mmCIF file of C-alpha atoms in Angstrom:
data_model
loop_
_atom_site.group_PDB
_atom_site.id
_atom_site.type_symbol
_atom_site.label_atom_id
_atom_site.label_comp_id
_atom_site.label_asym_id
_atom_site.label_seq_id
_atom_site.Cartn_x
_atom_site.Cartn_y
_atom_site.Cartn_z
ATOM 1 C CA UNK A 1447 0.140 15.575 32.848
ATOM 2 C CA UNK A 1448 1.305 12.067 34.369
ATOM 3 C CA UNK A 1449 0.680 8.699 33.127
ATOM 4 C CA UNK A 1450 1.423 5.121 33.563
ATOM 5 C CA UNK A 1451 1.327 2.492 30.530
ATOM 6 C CA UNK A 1452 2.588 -0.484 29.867
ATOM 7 C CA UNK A 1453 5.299 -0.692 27.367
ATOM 8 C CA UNK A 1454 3.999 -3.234 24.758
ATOM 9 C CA UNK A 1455 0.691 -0.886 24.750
ATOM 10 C CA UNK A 1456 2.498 2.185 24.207
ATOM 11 C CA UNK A 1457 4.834 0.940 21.998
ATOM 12 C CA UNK A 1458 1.907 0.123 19.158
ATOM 13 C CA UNK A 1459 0.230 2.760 19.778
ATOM 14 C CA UNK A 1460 3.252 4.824 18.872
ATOM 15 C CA UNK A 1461 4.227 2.563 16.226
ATOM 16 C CA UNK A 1462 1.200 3.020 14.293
ATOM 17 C CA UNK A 1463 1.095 7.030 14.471
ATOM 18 C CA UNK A 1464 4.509 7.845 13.905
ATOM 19 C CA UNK A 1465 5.079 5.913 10.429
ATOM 20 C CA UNK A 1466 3.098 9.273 9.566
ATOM 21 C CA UNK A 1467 5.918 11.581 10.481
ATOM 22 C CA UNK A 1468 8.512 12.229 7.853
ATOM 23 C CA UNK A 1469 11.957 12.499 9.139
ATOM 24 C CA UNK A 1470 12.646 15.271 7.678
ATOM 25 C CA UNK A 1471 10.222 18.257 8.585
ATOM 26 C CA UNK A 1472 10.502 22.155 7.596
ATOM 27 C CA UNK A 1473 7.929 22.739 10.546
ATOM 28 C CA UNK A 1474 9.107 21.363 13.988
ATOM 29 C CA UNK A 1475 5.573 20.693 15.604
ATOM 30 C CA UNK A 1476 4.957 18.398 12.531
ATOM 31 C CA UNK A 1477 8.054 16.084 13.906
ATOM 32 C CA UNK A 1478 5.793 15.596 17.450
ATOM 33 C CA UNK A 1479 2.712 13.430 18.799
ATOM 34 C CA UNK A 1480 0.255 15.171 19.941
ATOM 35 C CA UNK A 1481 -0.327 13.048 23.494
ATOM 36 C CA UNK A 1482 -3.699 13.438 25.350
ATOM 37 C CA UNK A 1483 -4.087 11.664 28.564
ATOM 38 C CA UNK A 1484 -7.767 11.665 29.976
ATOM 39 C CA UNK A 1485 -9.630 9.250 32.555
ATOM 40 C CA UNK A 1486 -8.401 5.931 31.634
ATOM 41 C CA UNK A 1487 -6.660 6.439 28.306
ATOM 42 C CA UNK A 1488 -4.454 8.290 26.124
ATOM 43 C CA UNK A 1489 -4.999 9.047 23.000
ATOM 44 C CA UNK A 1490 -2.081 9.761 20.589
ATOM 45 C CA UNK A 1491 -1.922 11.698 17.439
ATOM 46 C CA UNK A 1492 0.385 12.309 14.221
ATOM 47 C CA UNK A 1493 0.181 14.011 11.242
ATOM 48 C CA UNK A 1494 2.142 15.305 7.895
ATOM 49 C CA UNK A 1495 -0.781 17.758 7.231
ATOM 50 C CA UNK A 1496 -1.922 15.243 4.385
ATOM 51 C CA UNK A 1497 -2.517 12.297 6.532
ATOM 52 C CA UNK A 1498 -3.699 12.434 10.113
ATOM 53 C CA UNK A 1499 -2.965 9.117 11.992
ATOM 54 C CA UNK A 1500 -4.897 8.394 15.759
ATOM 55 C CA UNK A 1501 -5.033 5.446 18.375
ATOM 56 C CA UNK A 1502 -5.871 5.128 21.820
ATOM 57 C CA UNK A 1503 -4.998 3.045 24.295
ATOM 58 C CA UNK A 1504 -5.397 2.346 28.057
ATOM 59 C CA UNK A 1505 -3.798 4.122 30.347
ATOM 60 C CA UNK A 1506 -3.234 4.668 34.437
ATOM 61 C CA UNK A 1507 -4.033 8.504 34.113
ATOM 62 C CA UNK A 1508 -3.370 10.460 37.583
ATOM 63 C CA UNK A 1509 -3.210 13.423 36.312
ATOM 64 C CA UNK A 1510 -5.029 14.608 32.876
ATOM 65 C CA UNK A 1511 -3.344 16.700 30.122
ATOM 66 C CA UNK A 1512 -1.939 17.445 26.500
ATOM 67 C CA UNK A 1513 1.410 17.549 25.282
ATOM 68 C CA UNK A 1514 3.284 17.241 21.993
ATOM 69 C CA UNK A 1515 6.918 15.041 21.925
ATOM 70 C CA UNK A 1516 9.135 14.471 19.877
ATOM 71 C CA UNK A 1517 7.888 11.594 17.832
ATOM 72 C CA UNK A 1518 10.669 9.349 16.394
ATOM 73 C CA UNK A 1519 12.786 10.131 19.646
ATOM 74 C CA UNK A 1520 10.020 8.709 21.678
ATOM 75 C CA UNK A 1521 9.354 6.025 19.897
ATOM 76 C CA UNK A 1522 12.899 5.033 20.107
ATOM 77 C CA UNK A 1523 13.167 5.194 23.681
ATOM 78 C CA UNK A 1524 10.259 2.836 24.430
ATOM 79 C CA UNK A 1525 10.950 0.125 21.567
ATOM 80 C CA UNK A 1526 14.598 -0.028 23.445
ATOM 81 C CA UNK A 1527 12.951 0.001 27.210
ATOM 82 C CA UNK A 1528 12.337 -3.892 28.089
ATOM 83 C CA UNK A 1529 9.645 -6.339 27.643
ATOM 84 C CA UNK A 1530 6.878 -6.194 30.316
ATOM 85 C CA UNK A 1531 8.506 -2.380 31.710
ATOM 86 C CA UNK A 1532 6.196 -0.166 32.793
ATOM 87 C CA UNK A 1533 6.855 3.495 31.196
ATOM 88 C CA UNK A 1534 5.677 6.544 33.147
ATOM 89 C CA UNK A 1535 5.279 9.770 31.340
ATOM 90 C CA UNK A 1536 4.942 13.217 33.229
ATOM 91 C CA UNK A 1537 5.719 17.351 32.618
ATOM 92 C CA UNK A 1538 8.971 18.138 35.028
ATOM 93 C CA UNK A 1539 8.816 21.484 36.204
ATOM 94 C CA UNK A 1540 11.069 22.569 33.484
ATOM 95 C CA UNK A 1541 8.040 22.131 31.116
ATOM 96 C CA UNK A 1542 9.775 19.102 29.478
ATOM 97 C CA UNK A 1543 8.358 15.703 29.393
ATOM 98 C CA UNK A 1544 10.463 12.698 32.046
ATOM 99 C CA UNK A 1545 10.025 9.292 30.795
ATOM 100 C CA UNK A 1546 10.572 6.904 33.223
ATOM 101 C CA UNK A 1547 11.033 3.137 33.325
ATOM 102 C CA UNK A 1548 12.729 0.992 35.940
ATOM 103 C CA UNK A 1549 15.733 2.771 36.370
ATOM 104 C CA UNK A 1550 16.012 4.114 33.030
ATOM 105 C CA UNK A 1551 15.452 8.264 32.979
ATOM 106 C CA UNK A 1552 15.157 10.631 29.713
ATOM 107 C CA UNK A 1553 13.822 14.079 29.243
ATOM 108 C CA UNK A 1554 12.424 15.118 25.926
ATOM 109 C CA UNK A 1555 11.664 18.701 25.000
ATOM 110 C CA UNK A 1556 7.916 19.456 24.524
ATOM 111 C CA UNK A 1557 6.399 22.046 21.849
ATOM 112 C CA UNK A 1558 2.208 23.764 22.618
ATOM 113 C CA UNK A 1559 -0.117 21.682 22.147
ATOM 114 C CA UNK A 1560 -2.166 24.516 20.805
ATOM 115 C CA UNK A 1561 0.603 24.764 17.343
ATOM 116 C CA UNK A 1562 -0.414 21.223 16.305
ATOM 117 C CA UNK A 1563 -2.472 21.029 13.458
ATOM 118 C CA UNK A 1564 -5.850 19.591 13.136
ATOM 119 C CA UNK A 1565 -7.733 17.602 10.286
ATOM 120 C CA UNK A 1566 -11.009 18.964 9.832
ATOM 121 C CA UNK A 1567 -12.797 15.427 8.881
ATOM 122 C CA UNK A 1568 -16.450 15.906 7.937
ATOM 123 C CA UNK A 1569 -18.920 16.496 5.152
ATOM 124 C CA UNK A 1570 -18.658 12.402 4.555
ATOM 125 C CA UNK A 1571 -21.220 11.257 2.025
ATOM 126 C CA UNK A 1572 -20.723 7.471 2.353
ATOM 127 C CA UNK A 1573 -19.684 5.023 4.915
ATOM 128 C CA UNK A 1574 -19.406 1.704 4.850
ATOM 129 C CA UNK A 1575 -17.570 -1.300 6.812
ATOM 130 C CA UNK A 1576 -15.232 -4.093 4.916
ATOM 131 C CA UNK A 1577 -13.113 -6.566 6.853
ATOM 132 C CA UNK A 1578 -9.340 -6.439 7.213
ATOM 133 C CA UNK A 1579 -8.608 -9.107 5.030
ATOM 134 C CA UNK A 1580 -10.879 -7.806 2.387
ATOM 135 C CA UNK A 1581 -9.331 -4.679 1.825
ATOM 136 C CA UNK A 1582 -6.115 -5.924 2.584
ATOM 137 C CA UNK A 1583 -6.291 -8.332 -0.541
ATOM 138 C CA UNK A 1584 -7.781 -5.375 -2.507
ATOM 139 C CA UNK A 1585 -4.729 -3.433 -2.016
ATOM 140 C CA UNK A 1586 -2.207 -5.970 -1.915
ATOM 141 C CA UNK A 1587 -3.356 -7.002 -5.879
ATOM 142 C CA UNK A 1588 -2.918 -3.470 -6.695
ATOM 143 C CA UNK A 1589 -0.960 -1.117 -4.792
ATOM 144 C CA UNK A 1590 2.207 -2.865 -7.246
ATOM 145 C CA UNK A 1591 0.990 -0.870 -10.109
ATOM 146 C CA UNK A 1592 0.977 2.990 -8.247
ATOM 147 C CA UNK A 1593 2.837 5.168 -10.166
ATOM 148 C CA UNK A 1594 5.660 7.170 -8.563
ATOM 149 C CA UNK A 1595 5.981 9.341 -11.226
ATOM 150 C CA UNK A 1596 5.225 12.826 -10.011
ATOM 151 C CA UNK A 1597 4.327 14.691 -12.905
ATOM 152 C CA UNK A 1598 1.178 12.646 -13.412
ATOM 153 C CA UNK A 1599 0.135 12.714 -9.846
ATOM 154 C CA UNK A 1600 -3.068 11.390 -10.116
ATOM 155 C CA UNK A 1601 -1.652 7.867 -11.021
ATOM 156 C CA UNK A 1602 0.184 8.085 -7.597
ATOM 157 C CA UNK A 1603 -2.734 6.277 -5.745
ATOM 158 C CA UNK A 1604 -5.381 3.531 -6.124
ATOM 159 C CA UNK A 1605 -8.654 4.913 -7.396
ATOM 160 C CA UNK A 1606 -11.309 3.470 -5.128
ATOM 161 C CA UNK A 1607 -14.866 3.438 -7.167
ATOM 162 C CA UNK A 1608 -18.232 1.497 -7.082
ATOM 163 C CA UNK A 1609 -18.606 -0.371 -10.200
ATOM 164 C CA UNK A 1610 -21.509 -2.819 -10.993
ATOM 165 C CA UNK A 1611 -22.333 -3.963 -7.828
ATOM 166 C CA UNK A 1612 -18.342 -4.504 -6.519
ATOM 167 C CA UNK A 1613 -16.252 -2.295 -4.929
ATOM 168 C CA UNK A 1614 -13.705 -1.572 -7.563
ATOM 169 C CA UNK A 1615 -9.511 -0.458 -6.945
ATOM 170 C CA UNK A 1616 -7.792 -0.130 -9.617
ATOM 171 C CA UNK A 1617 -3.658 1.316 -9.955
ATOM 172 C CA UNK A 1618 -1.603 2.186 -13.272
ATOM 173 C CA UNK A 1619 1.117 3.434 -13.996
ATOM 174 C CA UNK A 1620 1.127 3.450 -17.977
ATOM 175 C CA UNK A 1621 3.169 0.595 -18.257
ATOM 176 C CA UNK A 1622 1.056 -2.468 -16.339
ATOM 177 C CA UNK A 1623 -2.315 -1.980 -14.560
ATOM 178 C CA UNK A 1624 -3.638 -4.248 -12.372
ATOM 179 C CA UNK A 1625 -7.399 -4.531 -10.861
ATOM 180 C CA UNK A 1626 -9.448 -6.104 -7.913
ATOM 181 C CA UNK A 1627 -12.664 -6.064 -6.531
ATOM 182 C CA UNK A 1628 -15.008 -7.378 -3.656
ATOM 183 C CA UNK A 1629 -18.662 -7.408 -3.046
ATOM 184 C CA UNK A 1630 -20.064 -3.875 -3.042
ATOM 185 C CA UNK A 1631 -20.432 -3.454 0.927
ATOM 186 C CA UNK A 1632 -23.686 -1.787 2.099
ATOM 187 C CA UNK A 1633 -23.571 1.677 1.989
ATOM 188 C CA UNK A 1634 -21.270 2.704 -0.779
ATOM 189 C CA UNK A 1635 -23.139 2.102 -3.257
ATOM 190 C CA UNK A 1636 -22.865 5.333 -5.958
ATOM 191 C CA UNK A 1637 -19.276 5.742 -4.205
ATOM 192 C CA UNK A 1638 -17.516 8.313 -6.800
ATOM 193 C CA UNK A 1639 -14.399 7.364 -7.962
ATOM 194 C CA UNK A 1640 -11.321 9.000 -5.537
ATOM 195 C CA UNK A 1641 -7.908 8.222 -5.799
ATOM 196 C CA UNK A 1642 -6.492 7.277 -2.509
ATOM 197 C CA UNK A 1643 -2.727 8.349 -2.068
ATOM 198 C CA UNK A 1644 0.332 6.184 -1.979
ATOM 199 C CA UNK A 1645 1.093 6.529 1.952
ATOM 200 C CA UNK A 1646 -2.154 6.519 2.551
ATOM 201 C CA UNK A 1647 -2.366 2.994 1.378
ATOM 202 C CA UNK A 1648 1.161 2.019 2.469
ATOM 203 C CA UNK A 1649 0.032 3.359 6.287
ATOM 204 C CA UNK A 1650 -3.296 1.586 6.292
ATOM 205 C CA UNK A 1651 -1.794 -1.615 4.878
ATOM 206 C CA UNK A 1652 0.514 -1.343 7.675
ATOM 207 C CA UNK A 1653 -2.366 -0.847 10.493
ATOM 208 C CA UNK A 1654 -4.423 -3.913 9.362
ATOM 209 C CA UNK A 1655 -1.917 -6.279 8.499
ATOM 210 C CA UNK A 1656 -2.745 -9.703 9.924
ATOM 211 C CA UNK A 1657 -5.809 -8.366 11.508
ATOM 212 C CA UNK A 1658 -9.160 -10.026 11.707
ATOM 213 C CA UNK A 1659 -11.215 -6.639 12.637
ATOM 214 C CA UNK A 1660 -13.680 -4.850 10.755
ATOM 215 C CA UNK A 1661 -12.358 -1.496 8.686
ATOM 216 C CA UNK A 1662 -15.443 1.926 8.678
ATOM 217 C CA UNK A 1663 -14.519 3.572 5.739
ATOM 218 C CA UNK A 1664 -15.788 6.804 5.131
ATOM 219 C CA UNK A 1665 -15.471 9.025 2.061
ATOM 220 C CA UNK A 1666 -16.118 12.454 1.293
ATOM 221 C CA UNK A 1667 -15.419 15.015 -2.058
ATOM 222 C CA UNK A 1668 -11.966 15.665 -0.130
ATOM 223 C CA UNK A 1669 -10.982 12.971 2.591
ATOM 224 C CA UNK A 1670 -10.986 9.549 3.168
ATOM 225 C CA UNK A 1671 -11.406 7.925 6.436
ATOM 226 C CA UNK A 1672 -10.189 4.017 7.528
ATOM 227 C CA UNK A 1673 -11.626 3.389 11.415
ATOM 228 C CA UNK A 1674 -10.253 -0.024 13.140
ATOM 229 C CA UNK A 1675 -10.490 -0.749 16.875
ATOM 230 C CA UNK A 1676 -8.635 2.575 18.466
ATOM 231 C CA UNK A 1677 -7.613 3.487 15.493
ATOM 232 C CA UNK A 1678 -7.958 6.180 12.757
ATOM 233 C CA UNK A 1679 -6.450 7.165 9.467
ATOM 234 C CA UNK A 1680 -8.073 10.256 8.089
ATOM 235 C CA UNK A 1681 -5.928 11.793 4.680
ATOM 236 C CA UNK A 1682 -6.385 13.717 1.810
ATOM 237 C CA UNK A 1683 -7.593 12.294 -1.216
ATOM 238 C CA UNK A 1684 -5.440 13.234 -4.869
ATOM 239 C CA UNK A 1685 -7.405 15.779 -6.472
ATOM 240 C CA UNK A 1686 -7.330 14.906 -9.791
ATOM 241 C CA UNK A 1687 -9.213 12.787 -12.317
ATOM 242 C CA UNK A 1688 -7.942 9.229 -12.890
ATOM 243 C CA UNK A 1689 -7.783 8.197 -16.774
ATOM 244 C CA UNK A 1690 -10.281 6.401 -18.230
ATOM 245 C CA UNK A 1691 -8.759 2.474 -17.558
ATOM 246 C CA UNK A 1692 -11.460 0.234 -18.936
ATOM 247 C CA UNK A 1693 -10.331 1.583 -22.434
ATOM 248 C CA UNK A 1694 -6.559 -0.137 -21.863
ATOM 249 C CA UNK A 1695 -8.485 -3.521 -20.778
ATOM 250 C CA UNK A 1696 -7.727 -5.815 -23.571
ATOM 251 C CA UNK A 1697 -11.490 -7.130 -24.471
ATOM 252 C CA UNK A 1698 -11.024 -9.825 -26.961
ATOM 253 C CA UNK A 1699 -7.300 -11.083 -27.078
ATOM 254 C CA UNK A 1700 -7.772 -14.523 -29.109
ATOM 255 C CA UNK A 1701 -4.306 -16.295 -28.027
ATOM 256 C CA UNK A 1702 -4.675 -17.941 -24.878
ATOM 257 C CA UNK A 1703 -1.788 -19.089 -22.888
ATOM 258 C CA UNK A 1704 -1.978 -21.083 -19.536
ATOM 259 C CA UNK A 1705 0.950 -21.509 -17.358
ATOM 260 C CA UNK A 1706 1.885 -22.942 -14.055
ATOM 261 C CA UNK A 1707 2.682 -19.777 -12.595
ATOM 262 C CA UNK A 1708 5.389 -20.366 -10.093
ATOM 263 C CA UNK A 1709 7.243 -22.182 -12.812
ATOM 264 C CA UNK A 1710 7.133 -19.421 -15.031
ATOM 265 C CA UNK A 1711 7.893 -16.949 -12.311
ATOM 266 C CA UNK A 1712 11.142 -19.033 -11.389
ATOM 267 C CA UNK A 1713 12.284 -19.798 -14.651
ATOM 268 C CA UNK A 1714 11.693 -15.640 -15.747
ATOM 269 C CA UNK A 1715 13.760 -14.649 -12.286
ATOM 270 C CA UNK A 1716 16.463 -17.003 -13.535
ATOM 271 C CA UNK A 1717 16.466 -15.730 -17.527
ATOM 272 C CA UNK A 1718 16.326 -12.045 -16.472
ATOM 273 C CA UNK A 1719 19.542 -12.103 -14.103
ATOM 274 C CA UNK A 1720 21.458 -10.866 -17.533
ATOM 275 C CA UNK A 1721 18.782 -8.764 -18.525
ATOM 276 C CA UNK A 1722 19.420 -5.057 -18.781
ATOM 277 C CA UNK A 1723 19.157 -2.873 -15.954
ATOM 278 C CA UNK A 1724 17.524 -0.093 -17.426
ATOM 279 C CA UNK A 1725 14.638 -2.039 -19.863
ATOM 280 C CA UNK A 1726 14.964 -5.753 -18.191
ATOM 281 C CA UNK A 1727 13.756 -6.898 -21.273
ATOM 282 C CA UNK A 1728 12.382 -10.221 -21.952
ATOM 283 C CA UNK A 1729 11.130 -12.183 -25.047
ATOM 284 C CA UNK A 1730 8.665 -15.077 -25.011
ATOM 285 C CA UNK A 1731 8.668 -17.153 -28.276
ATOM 286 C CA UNK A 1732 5.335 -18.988 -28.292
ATOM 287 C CA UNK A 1733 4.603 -22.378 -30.482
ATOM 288 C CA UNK A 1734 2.452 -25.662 -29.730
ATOM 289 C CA UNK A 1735 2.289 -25.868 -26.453
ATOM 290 C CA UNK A 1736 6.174 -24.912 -25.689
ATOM 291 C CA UNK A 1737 7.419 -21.454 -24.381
ATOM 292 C CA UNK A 1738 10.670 -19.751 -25.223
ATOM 293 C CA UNK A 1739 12.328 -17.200 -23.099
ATOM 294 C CA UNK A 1740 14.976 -15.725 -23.942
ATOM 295 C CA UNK A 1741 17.057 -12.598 -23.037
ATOM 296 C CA UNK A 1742 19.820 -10.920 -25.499
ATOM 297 C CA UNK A 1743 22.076 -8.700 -23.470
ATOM 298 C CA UNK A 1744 25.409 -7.075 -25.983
ATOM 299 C CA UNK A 1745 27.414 -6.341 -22.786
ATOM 300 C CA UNK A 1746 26.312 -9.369 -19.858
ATOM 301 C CA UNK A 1747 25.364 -12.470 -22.471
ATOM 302 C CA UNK A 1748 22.419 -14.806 -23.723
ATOM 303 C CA UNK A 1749 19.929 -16.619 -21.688
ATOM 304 C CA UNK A 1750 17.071 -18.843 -22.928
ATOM 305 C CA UNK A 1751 14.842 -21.242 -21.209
ATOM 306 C CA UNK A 1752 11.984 -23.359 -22.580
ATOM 307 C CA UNK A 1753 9.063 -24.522 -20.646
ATOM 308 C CA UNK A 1754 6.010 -26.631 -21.002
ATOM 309 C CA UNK A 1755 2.831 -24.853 -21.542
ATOM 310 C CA UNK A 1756 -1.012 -25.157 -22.511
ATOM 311 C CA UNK A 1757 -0.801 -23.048 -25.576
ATOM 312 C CA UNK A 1758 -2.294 -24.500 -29.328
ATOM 313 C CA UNK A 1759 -2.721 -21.002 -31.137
ATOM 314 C CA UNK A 1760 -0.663 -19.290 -33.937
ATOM 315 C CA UNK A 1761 3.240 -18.893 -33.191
ATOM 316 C CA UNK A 1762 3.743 -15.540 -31.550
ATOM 317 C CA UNK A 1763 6.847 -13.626 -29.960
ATOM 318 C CA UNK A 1764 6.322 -10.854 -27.379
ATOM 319 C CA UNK A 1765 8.652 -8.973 -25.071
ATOM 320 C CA UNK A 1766 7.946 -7.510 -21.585
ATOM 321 C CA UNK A 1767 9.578 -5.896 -18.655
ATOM 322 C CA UNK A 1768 10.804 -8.728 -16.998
ATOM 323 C CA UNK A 1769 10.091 -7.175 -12.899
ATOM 324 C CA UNK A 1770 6.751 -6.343 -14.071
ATOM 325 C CA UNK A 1771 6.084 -9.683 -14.864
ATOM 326 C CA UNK A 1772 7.263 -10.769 -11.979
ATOM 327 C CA UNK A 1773 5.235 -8.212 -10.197
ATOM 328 C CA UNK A 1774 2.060 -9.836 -11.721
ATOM 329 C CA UNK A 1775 3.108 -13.926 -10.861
ATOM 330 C CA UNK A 1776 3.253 -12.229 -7.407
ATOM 331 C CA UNK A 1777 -0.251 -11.846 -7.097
ATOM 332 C CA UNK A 1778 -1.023 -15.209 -8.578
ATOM 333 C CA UNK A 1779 -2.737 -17.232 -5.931
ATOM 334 C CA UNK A 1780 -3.989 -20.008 -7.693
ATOM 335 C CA UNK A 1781 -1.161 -22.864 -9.471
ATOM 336 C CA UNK A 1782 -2.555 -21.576 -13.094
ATOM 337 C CA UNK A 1783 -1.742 -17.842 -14.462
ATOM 338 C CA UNK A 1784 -3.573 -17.244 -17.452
ATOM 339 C CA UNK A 1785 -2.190 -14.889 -20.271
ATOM 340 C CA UNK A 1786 -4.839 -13.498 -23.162
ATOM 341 C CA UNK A 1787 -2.868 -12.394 -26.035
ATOM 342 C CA UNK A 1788 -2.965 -10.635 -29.826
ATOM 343 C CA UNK A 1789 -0.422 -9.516 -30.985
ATOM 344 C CA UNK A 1790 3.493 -8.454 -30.275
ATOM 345 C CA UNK A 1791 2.241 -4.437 -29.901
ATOM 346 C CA UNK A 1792 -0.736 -5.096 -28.242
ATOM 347 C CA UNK A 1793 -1.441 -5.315 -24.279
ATOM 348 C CA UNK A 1794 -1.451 -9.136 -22.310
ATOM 349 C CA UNK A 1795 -4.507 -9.279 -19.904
ATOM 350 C CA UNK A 1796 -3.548 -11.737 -16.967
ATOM 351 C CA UNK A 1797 -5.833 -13.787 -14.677
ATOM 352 C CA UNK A 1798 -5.406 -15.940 -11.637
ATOM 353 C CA UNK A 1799 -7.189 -19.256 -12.055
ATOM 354 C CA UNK A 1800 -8.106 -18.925 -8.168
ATOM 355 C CA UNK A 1801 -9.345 -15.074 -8.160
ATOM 356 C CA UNK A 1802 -11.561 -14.204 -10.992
ATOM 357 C CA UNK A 1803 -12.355 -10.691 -9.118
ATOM 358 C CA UNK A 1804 -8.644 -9.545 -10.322
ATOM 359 C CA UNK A 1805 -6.613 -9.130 -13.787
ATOM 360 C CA UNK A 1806 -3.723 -7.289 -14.770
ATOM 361 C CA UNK A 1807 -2.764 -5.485 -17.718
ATOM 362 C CA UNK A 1808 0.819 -5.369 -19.185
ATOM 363 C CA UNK A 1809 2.274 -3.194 -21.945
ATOM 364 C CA UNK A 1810 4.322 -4.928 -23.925
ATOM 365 C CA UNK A 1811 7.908 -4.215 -24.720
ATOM 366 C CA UNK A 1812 9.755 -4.394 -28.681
ATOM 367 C CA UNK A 1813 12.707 -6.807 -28.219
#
């Protein structure tokens, strides 16, 4: 095998498959790339055996093969090569791959090509296309709310569904839950709900971040697969059986509270700085249209900070987690956050006066 490719090329192609490598591997042909150079192109592969990461890219090709490299250690090499170098890439007769740029020389060792695992990817019963931003937006208002508490594993993902004509995501973890969804693209509709994992989503955030492409999605019982330009992100789907959410949904909380939402977000950053570590506890004290927070900490002090607000109902004093509110004014877009309240046990549903194809959900806290 010997190739020529520029370095910015190879550099994001690389860049994209080998966020799927852990550093730490028990099986040494799961720390390579699998590298196939063919007329034209090469095509370069990565995988942790749950997620299987692809992208091609244009290459000078003199002679065709298939090799697997170390992937990190490649990587590495070309992100530190300069701007504009061009990188060749050939098997010495050592069996051990040369990279070569200007008058820079390394030698990597190589593993089969025939040990590296493949993701069978078929059996898809829907596919449909969403743009970037779309999806991008669908997991930014969510992916916040992913558990990462192993034992209930299939809260460790956002569970992707059809749901009356929208494309649905929804992530929990118990203590907030937040929602989004888009026009119900053609194709998926009666898409079954499937939890897509948490580096899954963190890896195809990653890939279409700032893009303006198109995303194929395609879903099976098993698998889910994200196609954009040269690239493709085929993973396992959590095999489990997300709880039932809409029953958490707060459906008629009469006290209705509207804030300007980076003011409250400042003013709670400020408040919680003595907060506790472990519960960062806040209270708001609610009354005609004034807002009360306030933080009791024994060991680091008081805090309390009133603010202006639209809010003419009963007096009412809640606590919450203080980061998961902050969490929530995070995916505020519009200048107005909107809190629908009962009572000091029960849940807080949250809208964005700009989106109303999101809400949140947050538990509240006894203070």
């Amino acid at each position: 095998m010997k190739l020529s490719i520029e370095r910015s090329a190879l550099m994001k192609a690389l860049g994209h498959v080998q966020n799927v490598v852990e550093r730490r591997n028990t099986i040494p042909i799961l720390s390579n790339v699998l590298i196939t150079a063919e007329e034209g192109q090469v095509n370069m592969v990565a995988t942790d055996l749950d997620i299987e990461m692809s992208e091609a890219t244009e290459a000078d090709v003199s002679q065709p093969g298939q090799i697997t490299a170390p992937a990190h250690t490649l990587y590495d090499i070309v992100r530190k090569l300069s701007d504009g170098a061009q990188v060749v890439l050939q098997i010495n007769s050592e069996d051990r791959l040369d990279v070569d740029a200007g008058r820079a020389h390394f030698t990597l060792p190589l593993l089969p090509s025939g040990d590296f695992p493949k993701m069978t990817a078929e059996g898809f019963t829907h596919e449909f296309v969403l743009p970037a931003k779309a999806l991008l937006r669908l997991i930014d208002k969510t992916k916040f709310a992913i558990s990462t508490e192993e034992t209930r594993y299939y809260l460790n993902g956002i569970y992707m569904h059809a749901n009356a004509g929208k494309l649905r995501c929804v992530a929990t973890d118990g203590h907030r839950l937040a929602l989004a969804e888009a026009e119900l693209p053609a194709g998926a509709d009666g898409l079954p709900g499937v939890i897509v994992p948490r580096k899954t989503v963190a890896e195809i955030r990653r890939l279409i971040d700032g893009s303006d492409a198109e995303v194929a999605i395609s879903v099976s019982e098993a698998k889910i697969r994200f196609t954009t330009g040269n690239a493709v992100l085929t993973s396992k789907l959590i095999d489990g059986t997300f709880p039932d959410y809409e029953r958490v949904i707060p459906k008629n909380n009469p006290k209705e509270l509207t804030i300007d939402n980076k003011v409250f977000a400042d003013a709670v950053d400020r408040v919680s700085t003595i907060s506790a570590e472990k519960s960062r506890s806040i209270k708001m004290g609610l009354g005609d249209d004034n807002l009360a927070l306030t933080v009791n900490n024994p060991e680091s002090g008081h805090a309390r900070e009133e603010l202006k607000v639209d809010y003419s109902e009963e007096a009412l004093e809640i606590g919450f987690n203080a980061k998961y509110l902050l969490d929530v004014t995070a995916q505020i877009e519009g200048r107005d956050a909107t809190f629908y309240l009962d009572s000091p046990a029960s849940p807080a549903l949250v809208k964005d006066s700009e989106d109303p194809d999101a809400l949140f959900v947050l538990m509240p806290l006894r203070v």
